[in-house]
Short mmCIF file of C-alpha atoms in Angstrom, two decimals:
data_model
loop_
_atom_site.label_atom_id
_atom_site.label_comp_id
_atom_site.label_asym_id
_atom_site.label_seq_id
_atom_site.Cartn_x
_atom_site.Cartn_y
_atom_site.Cartn_z
CA MET A 693 -20.03 -12.66 -32.77
CA LYS A 694 -18.34 -11.21 -29.45
CA THR A 695 -20.26 -12.21 -26.21
CA VAL A 696 -20.44 -9.86 -23.62
CA ILE A 697 -22.07 -10.74 -20.01
CA ASN A 698 -23.96 -8.50 -18.20
CA PRO A 699 -22.27 -4.86 -19.12
CA GLU A 700 -22.34 -1.89 -17.49
CA GLN A 701 -24.59 1.01 -18.56
CA ALA A 702 -22.05 3.06 -19.49
CA THR A 703 -20.47 0.83 -22.01
CA TRP A 704 -23.89 0.24 -23.83
CA ALA A 705 -23.19 2.63 -26.43
CA ASP A 706 -19.35 1.78 -27.22
CA LEU A 707 -20.74 -1.80 -27.40
CA LEU A 708 -23.49 -1.31 -29.90
CA LYS A 709 -21.76 1.23 -32.28
CA ARG A 710 -22.96 0.95 -35.55
CA PRO A 711 -20.30 0.53 -38.25
CA ALA A 712 -19.17 3.72 -39.60
CA MET A 713 -19.52 4.18 -43.03
CA GLU A 714 -16.75 4.97 -45.30
CA ALA A 715 -17.06 8.47 -45.75
CA ALA A 716 -13.32 10.00 -46.99
CA ASN A 717 -13.94 12.32 -49.74
CA LEU A 718 -17.68 10.86 -50.18
CA ASP A 719 -19.64 13.99 -49.94
CA GLN A 720 -16.93 15.82 -52.08
CA LEU A 721 -17.53 13.16 -55.02
CA VAL A 722 -21.24 13.01 -54.70
CA GLN A 723 -21.29 16.42 -54.92
CA GLY A 724 -19.66 16.60 -57.92
CA VAL A 725 -22.45 14.21 -59.45
CA LEU A 726 -24.98 16.29 -57.81
CA ALA A 727 -23.24 19.61 -59.70
CA GLU A 728 -22.61 17.53 -63.35
CA VAL A 729 -26.00 16.40 -63.59
CA GLY A 730 -27.34 19.75 -62.36
CA LYS A 731 -25.06 21.53 -65.43
CA ARG A 732 -25.03 19.06 -68.13
CA GLY A 733 -28.47 16.65 -67.43
CA ASP A 734 -28.72 13.84 -69.41
CA ALA A 735 -25.51 13.80 -70.93
CA ALA A 736 -23.45 13.35 -67.81
CA VAL A 737 -26.28 10.39 -66.37
CA ARG A 738 -25.20 8.70 -69.73
CA ALA A 739 -21.57 9.37 -68.70
CA TYR A 740 -21.89 8.35 -64.86
CA THR A 741 -24.15 5.09 -66.34
CA ALA A 742 -21.33 4.19 -68.38
CA ARG A 743 -18.49 4.48 -65.85
CA PHE A 744 -20.30 3.11 -63.07
CA ASP A 745 -22.79 0.47 -64.66
CA GLY A 746 -20.36 -0.21 -67.50
CA VAL A 747 -23.09 0.12 -69.85
CA ALA A 748 -23.70 2.90 -72.42
CA LEU A 749 -27.28 3.70 -72.87
CA ASP A 750 -29.09 5.95 -75.36
CA SER A 751 -32.14 6.12 -73.78
CA PHE A 752 -32.96 6.10 -70.16
CA GLN A 753 -36.49 5.29 -69.89
CA VAL A 754 -38.00 1.97 -69.80
CA THR A 755 -40.19 0.71 -73.05
CA GLU A 756 -43.63 -0.94 -73.05
CA ALA A 757 -41.78 -3.98 -74.80
CA GLU A 758 -39.58 -3.77 -71.73
CA PHE A 759 -42.38 -4.15 -69.19
CA ALA A 760 -44.05 -6.94 -71.44
CA GLU A 761 -40.87 -9.03 -71.61
CA ALA A 762 -40.78 -8.70 -67.75
CA GLU A 763 -44.36 -9.91 -67.53
CA ARG A 764 -43.12 -12.53 -69.40
CA LEU A 765 -39.95 -13.73 -67.49
CA VAL A 766 -41.32 -13.49 -64.23
CA ASP A 767 -42.94 -17.10 -62.97
CA GLU A 768 -46.31 -17.46 -61.88
CA PRO A 769 -45.77 -18.18 -58.73
CA LEU A 770 -43.81 -15.13 -57.89
CA LYS A 771 -46.49 -13.11 -59.44
CA GLU A 772 -48.93 -14.60 -56.97
CA ALA A 773 -46.88 -14.15 -54.02
CA ILE A 774 -46.13 -10.09 -55.32
CA GLN A 775 -49.87 -9.94 -55.65
CA LEU A 776 -50.41 -11.02 -52.19
CA ALA A 777 -47.85 -8.82 -50.78
CA ARG A 778 -49.55 -6.10 -52.22
CA GLN A 779 -53.18 -6.87 -51.24
CA ASN A 780 -51.53 -7.00 -47.63
CA ILE A 781 -49.54 -3.55 -47.94
CA GLU A 782 -52.81 -1.77 -49.30
CA SER A 783 -55.26 -3.44 -46.59
CA PHE A 784 -52.81 -1.93 -43.98
CA HIS A 785 -51.77 1.38 -45.95
CA SER A 786 -55.32 2.61 -46.63
CA ARG A 787 -56.43 2.21 -43.11
CA GLN A 788 -53.89 4.89 -42.39
CA TRP A 789 -56.11 7.67 -43.96
CA GLU A 790 -56.85 10.57 -41.31
CA GLN A 791 -60.55 11.80 -41.44
CA LEU A 792 -60.84 15.48 -41.68
CA GLU A 793 -62.39 17.09 -38.23
CA GLU A 794 -63.28 20.15 -37.67
CA VAL A 795 -62.41 21.57 -34.38
CA GLU A 796 -64.60 24.75 -33.06
CA THR A 797 -61.72 25.42 -30.55
CA MET A 798 -63.77 28.59 -28.88
CA PRO A 799 -67.36 30.05 -30.62
CA GLY A 800 -66.77 31.19 -33.76
CA VAL A 801 -63.52 29.97 -34.35
CA ARG A 802 -62.74 26.87 -35.99
CA CYS A 803 -59.67 24.73 -36.97
CA TRP A 804 -58.99 21.72 -39.44
CA ARG A 805 -56.43 20.14 -41.09
CA LYS A 806 -56.44 18.57 -44.86
CA SER A 807 -54.34 15.93 -46.19
CA VAL A 808 -52.92 16.56 -49.39
CA PRO A 809 -50.73 14.21 -51.76
CA ILE A 810 -47.05 15.38 -52.59
CA ASP A 811 -47.57 16.23 -56.46
CA LYS A 812 -44.36 14.45 -57.63
CA VAL A 813 -42.30 11.96 -55.46
CA GLY A 814 -39.03 9.70 -56.72
CA LEU A 815 -38.46 6.17 -56.04
CA TYR A 816 -34.80 4.68 -55.87
CA ILE A 817 -34.61 1.05 -56.23
CA PRO A 818 -31.56 -0.95 -55.94
CA GLY A 819 -30.77 -3.46 -58.40
CA GLY A 820 -27.23 -4.90 -57.73
CA THR A 821 -26.34 -8.54 -55.92
CA ALA A 822 -30.13 -8.21 -54.39
CA PRO A 823 -32.46 -6.35 -57.00
CA LEU A 824 -35.17 -4.87 -53.99
CA PHE A 825 -38.68 -5.41 -56.23
CA SER A 826 -40.24 -5.59 -52.58
CA SER A 827 -39.22 -1.79 -52.02
CA VAL A 828 -41.31 -1.16 -54.98
CA LEU A 829 -44.59 -2.05 -53.05
CA MET A 830 -43.36 -0.30 -49.88
CA LEU A 831 -42.83 2.53 -51.56
CA GLY A 832 -45.22 2.49 -54.43
CA VAL A 833 -48.13 1.39 -53.16
CA PRO A 834 -48.46 4.06 -50.10
CA ALA A 835 -48.07 6.31 -52.85
CA ARG A 836 -50.75 5.40 -55.15
CA ILE A 837 -52.71 5.22 -52.57
CA ALA A 838 -52.08 9.01 -51.38
CA GLY A 839 -52.66 10.12 -54.75
CA CYS A 840 -49.22 11.23 -55.73
CA GLY A 841 -49.56 12.72 -59.12
CA GLU A 842 -46.38 11.59 -60.61
CA ILE A 843 -44.20 9.08 -59.67
CA VAL A 844 -40.54 8.88 -61.13
CA LEU A 845 -38.76 4.87 -60.19
CA CYS A 846 -34.85 4.78 -60.98
CA THR A 847 -33.22 1.70 -60.75
CA PRO A 848 -29.44 0.76 -61.90
CA PRO A 849 -29.37 -1.16 -65.35
CA ASP A 850 -27.19 -4.26 -65.51
CA LYS A 851 -24.22 -4.64 -68.12
CA SER A 852 -26.44 -5.66 -71.15
CA GLY A 853 -28.88 -2.31 -70.61
CA LYS A 854 -31.95 -4.50 -68.83
CA VAL A 855 -33.83 -3.73 -65.73
CA ASN A 856 -34.73 -6.97 -63.10
CA ALA A 857 -38.06 -8.45 -64.20
CA ALA A 858 -39.61 -8.39 -61.48
CA ILE A 859 -38.71 -5.11 -60.27
CA LEU A 860 -40.36 -4.16 -63.42
CA TYR A 861 -43.26 -6.19 -63.18
CA THR A 862 -43.88 -4.87 -59.46
CA ALA A 863 -43.99 -0.87 -60.83
CA ALA A 864 -46.94 -2.38 -63.36
CA GLN A 865 -48.49 -3.95 -60.84
CA VAL A 866 -48.47 -0.30 -58.62
CA GLY A 867 -49.01 1.41 -61.62
CA ILE A 868 -45.59 3.20 -62.03
CA GLY A 869 -44.94 3.47 -65.63
CA LYS A 870 -42.02 6.18 -65.41
CA VAL A 871 -39.25 3.75 -64.97
CA PHE A 872 -35.67 4.52 -65.56
CA LYS A 873 -32.70 2.86 -65.86
CA ILE A 874 -30.44 5.19 -63.49
CA GLY A 875 -28.72 3.92 -60.71
CA GLY A 876 -26.43 5.41 -58.06
CA ALA A 877 -25.76 8.83 -56.90
CA GLN A 878 -26.71 9.97 -60.38
CA ALA A 879 -30.27 8.69 -59.95
CA ILE A 880 -30.91 11.01 -57.06
CA ALA A 881 -29.32 14.05 -58.84
CA ALA A 882 -31.44 13.29 -61.77
CA MET A 883 -34.65 13.08 -59.54
CA ALA A 884 -34.00 16.07 -57.30
CA GLN A 885 -32.95 18.63 -60.01
CA GLY A 886 -34.09 16.96 -63.02
CA THR A 887 -32.62 16.69 -66.30
CA GLU A 888 -34.13 16.62 -70.10
CA THR A 889 -35.69 13.31 -69.64
CA VAL A 890 -36.22 12.77 -65.72
CA PRO A 891 -38.75 14.94 -64.20
CA ALA A 892 -37.22 16.75 -61.00
CA VAL A 893 -39.51 15.35 -57.81
CA TYR A 894 -40.34 17.10 -54.48
CA LYS A 895 -39.56 14.01 -52.38
CA ILE A 896 -36.86 11.30 -52.47
CA PHE A 897 -37.37 7.60 -51.08
CA GLY A 898 -35.97 4.39 -51.17
CA PRO A 899 -32.33 2.48 -49.86
CA GLY A 900 -29.23 2.31 -51.38
CA ASN A 901 -25.56 2.28 -50.41
CA GLN A 902 -23.56 5.19 -49.20
CA TYR A 903 -23.01 6.68 -52.48
CA VAL A 904 -27.28 6.74 -52.61
CA THR A 905 -27.42 8.07 -49.08
CA ALA A 906 -24.64 10.63 -49.48
CA ALA A 907 -26.75 11.99 -52.40
CA LYS A 908 -30.21 11.98 -50.90
CA GLN A 909 -28.42 13.94 -47.73
CA LEU A 910 -26.81 16.57 -49.99
CA ALA A 911 -30.34 16.77 -52.05
CA SER A 912 -31.78 17.36 -49.02
CA ARG A 913 -30.26 20.55 -48.17
CA ARG A 914 -30.99 21.86 -52.13
CA GLY A 915 -34.94 22.07 -50.78
CA VAL A 916 -35.47 18.35 -51.96
CA ALA A 917 -37.35 16.26 -49.17
CA ILE A 918 -36.09 12.70 -48.49
CA ASP A 919 -37.99 9.60 -46.68
CA MET A 920 -35.33 9.42 -43.88
CA PRO A 921 -31.46 9.47 -42.77
CA ALA A 922 -30.80 5.93 -43.71
CA GLY A 923 -27.48 3.86 -42.69
CA PRO A 924 -26.83 0.18 -43.03
CA SER A 925 -29.79 -2.51 -42.16
CA GLU A 926 -29.76 -3.77 -38.52
CA VAL A 927 -31.90 -6.25 -36.41
CA LEU A 928 -31.57 -6.57 -32.53
CA VAL A 929 -33.35 -10.14 -31.31
CA LEU A 930 -34.49 -10.36 -27.30
CA ALA A 931 -34.47 -14.24 -26.79
CA ASP A 932 -35.54 -15.91 -23.73
CA ALA A 933 -35.15 -19.54 -22.52
CA THR A 934 -38.26 -19.95 -24.77
CA ALA A 935 -36.69 -19.01 -27.88
CA GLN A 936 -35.96 -21.32 -30.83
CA PRO A 937 -32.11 -21.21 -31.41
CA ALA A 938 -32.69 -22.28 -35.24
CA PHE A 939 -35.28 -19.57 -35.28
CA VAL A 940 -33.17 -17.02 -33.92
CA ALA A 941 -30.25 -17.99 -36.11
CA ALA A 942 -32.43 -17.80 -39.37
CA ASP A 943 -33.24 -14.08 -37.91
CA LEU A 944 -29.95 -12.80 -37.26
CA LEU A 945 -28.57 -14.42 -40.53
CA SER A 946 -31.35 -12.91 -42.83
CA GLN A 947 -30.20 -9.52 -41.51
CA ALA A 948 -26.68 -10.50 -41.89
CA GLU A 949 -26.91 -11.65 -45.69
CA HIS A 950 -28.11 -7.93 -46.72
CA GLY A 951 -24.42 -6.60 -46.80
CA ILE A 952 -21.19 -6.38 -45.08
CA ASP A 953 -21.95 -3.31 -43.04
CA SER A 954 -25.34 -4.61 -41.45
CA GLN A 955 -25.49 -5.08 -38.03
CA VAL A 956 -27.04 -7.99 -35.78
CA VAL A 957 -27.21 -7.74 -32.26
CA LEU A 958 -28.57 -10.63 -30.00
CA VAL A 959 -29.62 -10.05 -26.43
CA ALA A 960 -30.33 -13.10 -24.66
CA ASP A 961 -31.08 -13.93 -20.79
CA SER A 962 -28.51 -16.03 -20.15
CA LEU A 963 -25.33 -17.44 -21.37
CA GLU A 964 -26.96 -20.68 -22.33
CA THR A 965 -29.52 -19.26 -24.73
CA ALA A 966 -26.62 -17.35 -26.18
CA ALA A 967 -24.58 -20.34 -26.77
CA LYS A 968 -27.55 -22.58 -28.30
CA VAL A 969 -27.93 -19.60 -30.15
CA GLN A 970 -24.74 -18.69 -31.88
CA GLU A 971 -23.99 -22.55 -32.35
CA ALA A 972 -27.19 -22.67 -34.36
CA VAL A 973 -25.95 -19.53 -36.64
CA MET A 974 -22.90 -21.20 -37.09
CA ALA A 975 -24.52 -24.26 -38.41
CA GLN A 976 -26.54 -22.30 -40.79
CA LEU A 977 -24.00 -20.06 -41.92
CA GLU A 978 -22.22 -22.67 -43.75
CA SER A 979 -25.15 -23.59 -46.40
CA LEU A 980 -26.05 -19.59 -46.97
CA PRO A 981 -25.10 -18.68 -50.31
CA ARG A 982 -24.35 -15.43 -49.26
CA ARG A 983 -22.39 -16.22 -46.77
CA ALA A 984 -19.52 -14.58 -46.95
CA ILE A 985 -21.15 -11.41 -46.96
CA ALA A 986 -22.49 -12.60 -43.94
CA ALA A 987 -19.89 -13.75 -42.05
CA LYS A 988 -18.24 -9.69 -42.42
CA ALA A 989 -21.36 -8.80 -41.05
CA LEU A 990 -21.30 -10.89 -38.02
CA ALA A 991 -17.70 -10.03 -37.32
CA ASN A 992 -19.37 -6.24 -36.61
CA SER A 993 -21.96 -7.85 -34.42
CA VAL A 994 -22.61 -8.79 -30.84
CA ALA A 995 -24.24 -11.39 -28.71
CA VAL A 996 -25.40 -9.41 -24.78
CA VAL A 997 -26.05 -11.22 -22.30
CA MET A 998 -29.02 -9.43 -20.34
CA GLU A 999 -30.01 -11.25 -17.04
CA ASP A 1000 -32.10 -8.17 -15.79
CA ARG A 1001 -34.92 -7.94 -17.97
CA SER A 1002 -35.63 -4.24 -17.00
CA ALA A 1003 -31.89 -3.65 -18.03
CA ALA A 1004 -32.26 -5.53 -21.37
CA ILE A 1005 -34.98 -3.05 -22.42
CA ARG A 1006 -33.23 -0.26 -21.59
CA LEU A 1007 -30.57 -1.09 -23.58
CA ILE A 1008 -32.62 -1.76 -26.00
CA ASN A 1009 -34.88 1.33 -26.24
CA GLY A 1010 -31.23 2.92 -26.21
CA TYR A 1011 -29.94 1.28 -29.21
CA ALA A 1012 -33.05 2.17 -31.16
CA PRO A 1013 -33.16 -0.97 -33.46
CA GLU A 1014 -34.13 -0.73 -36.87
CA HIS A 1015 -36.03 -4.26 -36.47
CA LEU A 1016 -36.63 -5.49 -33.30
CA ILE A 1017 -37.57 -9.06 -32.72
CA LEU A 1018 -39.26 -10.21 -29.03
CA ALA A 1019 -38.60 -13.68 -29.11
CA VAL A 1020 -39.88 -14.41 -25.71
CA ASP A 1021 -42.81 -15.86 -23.94
CA ASP A 1022 -44.23 -12.72 -23.05
CA ALA A 1023 -43.75 -10.73 -26.32
CA ARG A 1024 -47.08 -8.53 -26.09
CA ALA A 1025 -46.26 -7.39 -22.62
CA VAL A 1026 -42.74 -6.85 -23.75
CA GLY A 1027 -43.30 -4.99 -26.67
CA GLU A 1028 -45.70 -2.46 -24.53
CA GLU A 1029 -42.52 -1.26 -23.11
CA ILE A 1030 -40.66 -0.97 -26.31
CA THR A 1031 -40.43 3.41 -27.16
CA ASN A 1032 -38.07 3.43 -29.90
CA ALA A 1033 -37.73 0.79 -33.03
CA GLY A 1034 -38.46 0.59 -36.51
CA SER A 1035 -40.83 -1.66 -36.63
CA VAL A 1036 -41.51 -4.81 -34.00
CA PHE A 1037 -41.78 -8.74 -34.86
CA LEU A 1038 -43.58 -10.32 -31.42
CA GLY A 1039 -43.33 -13.63 -30.77
CA HIS A 1040 -41.56 -16.83 -32.04
CA TYR A 1041 -43.74 -17.47 -35.02
CA THR A 1042 -43.51 -13.58 -36.46
CA PRO A 1043 -39.59 -13.51 -38.60
CA GLU A 1044 -38.43 -10.12 -39.66
CA SER A 1045 -38.74 -11.41 -43.11
CA VAL A 1046 -42.53 -10.93 -43.39
CA GLY A 1047 -42.29 -7.55 -42.68
CA ASP A 1048 -39.86 -6.92 -45.37
CA TYR A 1049 -42.16 -8.84 -47.75
CA ALA A 1050 -45.65 -9.39 -46.86
CA SER A 1051 -47.34 -9.03 -43.58
CA GLY A 1052 -48.59 -5.06 -44.66
CA THR A 1053 -46.27 -2.71 -42.93
CA ASN A 1054 -43.87 -1.26 -44.49
CA HIS A 1055 -40.05 -2.06 -44.49
CA THR A 1056 -38.41 1.16 -45.16
CA LEU A 1057 -37.71 2.07 -41.50
CA PRO A 1058 -34.72 4.37 -39.60
CA THR A 1059 -31.73 3.05 -38.96
CA ASP A 1060 -28.68 3.96 -37.40
CA GLY A 1061 -30.29 5.32 -33.88
CA TYR A 1062 -32.82 7.21 -36.11
CA ALA A 1063 -35.71 5.13 -34.80
CA ARG A 1064 -35.52 7.37 -31.72
CA SER A 1065 -36.92 10.50 -33.45
CA TYR A 1066 -38.31 9.05 -36.96
CA SER A 1067 -41.10 6.84 -38.23
CA GLY A 1068 -40.69 4.21 -41.07
CA VAL A 1069 -42.54 5.03 -44.40
CA SER A 1070 -45.88 5.07 -43.84
CA LEU A 1071 -49.05 7.02 -46.40
CA ASP A 1072 -48.24 10.32 -43.93
CA SER A 1073 -44.88 10.13 -45.71
CA PHE A 1074 -46.40 10.78 -49.08
CA ILE A 1075 -48.77 13.62 -47.70
CA LYS A 1076 -48.52 17.00 -46.32
CA LYS A 1077 -50.74 18.73 -43.96
CA ILE A 1078 -52.32 21.51 -44.50
CA THR A 1079 -54.39 23.57 -41.63
CA PHE A 1080 -57.44 25.79 -42.29
CA GLN A 1081 -59.08 28.41 -39.87
CA GLU A 1082 -62.29 30.20 -40.30
CA LEU A 1083 -63.70 33.20 -38.01
CA THR A 1084 -66.86 34.39 -37.78
CA PRO A 1085 -67.06 38.25 -36.75
CA GLN A 1086 -68.06 37.18 -33.53
CA GLY A 1087 -65.47 34.61 -32.97
CA LEU A 1088 -62.94 37.53 -33.72
CA GLN A 1089 -64.69 39.68 -31.19
CA GLN A 1090 -63.75 36.88 -28.87
CA LEU A 1091 -60.57 35.95 -29.57
CA GLY A 1092 -59.27 39.26 -31.45
CA PRO A 1093 -58.07 41.44 -28.05
CA ALA A 1094 -56.07 38.21 -26.67
CA VAL A 1095 -54.29 38.40 -30.11
CA GLN A 1096 -53.56 41.78 -29.99
CA ARG A 1097 -52.13 41.90 -26.49
CA MET A 1098 -49.82 39.13 -27.42
CA ALA A 1099 -48.71 41.02 -30.99
CA GLU A 1100 -48.04 44.24 -28.81
CA ALA A 1101 -46.15 42.29 -26.30
CA GLU A 1102 -43.87 41.09 -29.21
CA GLN A 1103 -43.70 44.19 -30.32
CA LEU A 1104 -45.10 43.36 -33.72
CA SER A 1105 -47.83 46.30 -34.31
CA ALA A 1106 -48.50 45.29 -37.84
CA HIS A 1107 -50.03 41.94 -36.26
CA ALA A 1108 -52.17 43.69 -33.45
CA ARG A 1109 -53.52 46.05 -36.26
CA ALA A 1110 -54.64 43.31 -38.59
CA VAL A 1111 -57.06 42.51 -35.74
CA ALA A 1112 -57.88 46.25 -35.07
CA VAL A 1113 -58.94 47.28 -38.41
CA ARG A 1114 -61.29 44.60 -38.83
CA LEU A 1115 -62.72 45.08 -35.19
CA ASN A 1116 -63.17 48.64 -35.74
CA ALA A 1117 -65.06 48.22 -38.96
CA GLU A 1118 -67.54 46.22 -37.09
#
């Protein structure tokens, strides 16, 4: 990690520039996948699965026998951990229901908003070098709490045509029975458009590589909603003299091991703090199984020394990190000043890992600066809000003349007439 001391604000954007995704011919390639799947359905998905995943499948849907096998393969300690995480995620997300409240905006005029689940949702779960069964919890639990009628899950098969056992076990635990062995852009194409075996959905959720991300964005142009724009994962740690260098280093590396395009940022209160953390990073990197990946991610990363705390907070809000760890003595107070972040981890004993797995918050978060305008996945992500209004005759008498004047001022006479015919009928 390169170190920069008290950079001028004009340089912050370039200093913290995210790694650029390889975009050459990406949209064209993915557009072709969407078109082929839309045209040929399962046959196209089967061909892409053979080409990209190296396995020929006759059937995509996971069978009851495969669910049962996964149940046997997952060891008891992991099952217990998954159950604990599920309970915490359920506890947090179930409290996010918005109570229906009728508001009388004026006598005889009542308005309210009703929460309705999205009927059909699709979940994409990566299954490559890091099979993210935790994402099954993060997406499946709120989908179930919301009451979504149909939940479809796609995840890539391995070379033997199997799905990771922990992914299948977790899917069963949250009540997802429709799991398909499909990965990559072809999975998004199948869920967005439907095939002979994969149902079409109204909204697609989940992380993925650049092809999955591009496919989600292209699908959104075709009328299928997505959870949020996504890029490589990232973390920013604010550390002061009270921070434990070993703790901070572990947090930085936990993000760096995600992928070579992940970005980690350290904002330290002094050069001494930054140096101690970097020393700890190098010491821990040596024993990390995914050290080659983490080392490449660190090359995209930076340590910034900001001796002025208020400037550091401005830098953080400008960067809008996906994950923000406040490894400082007054973490709660600093947290109150944060306006742009996906999820915030307060204090020295709150590693980002707990949010990734089991604290109860959701780990599907806005990246690439989208935390300036997007929230992470929540119960609301699986719900749409429908507004209602009801007027009594007296209410229309009081409100109607104002509506007529506004409609006539906009030269929309039929709008004004819709009020007038009712008032004149009294």
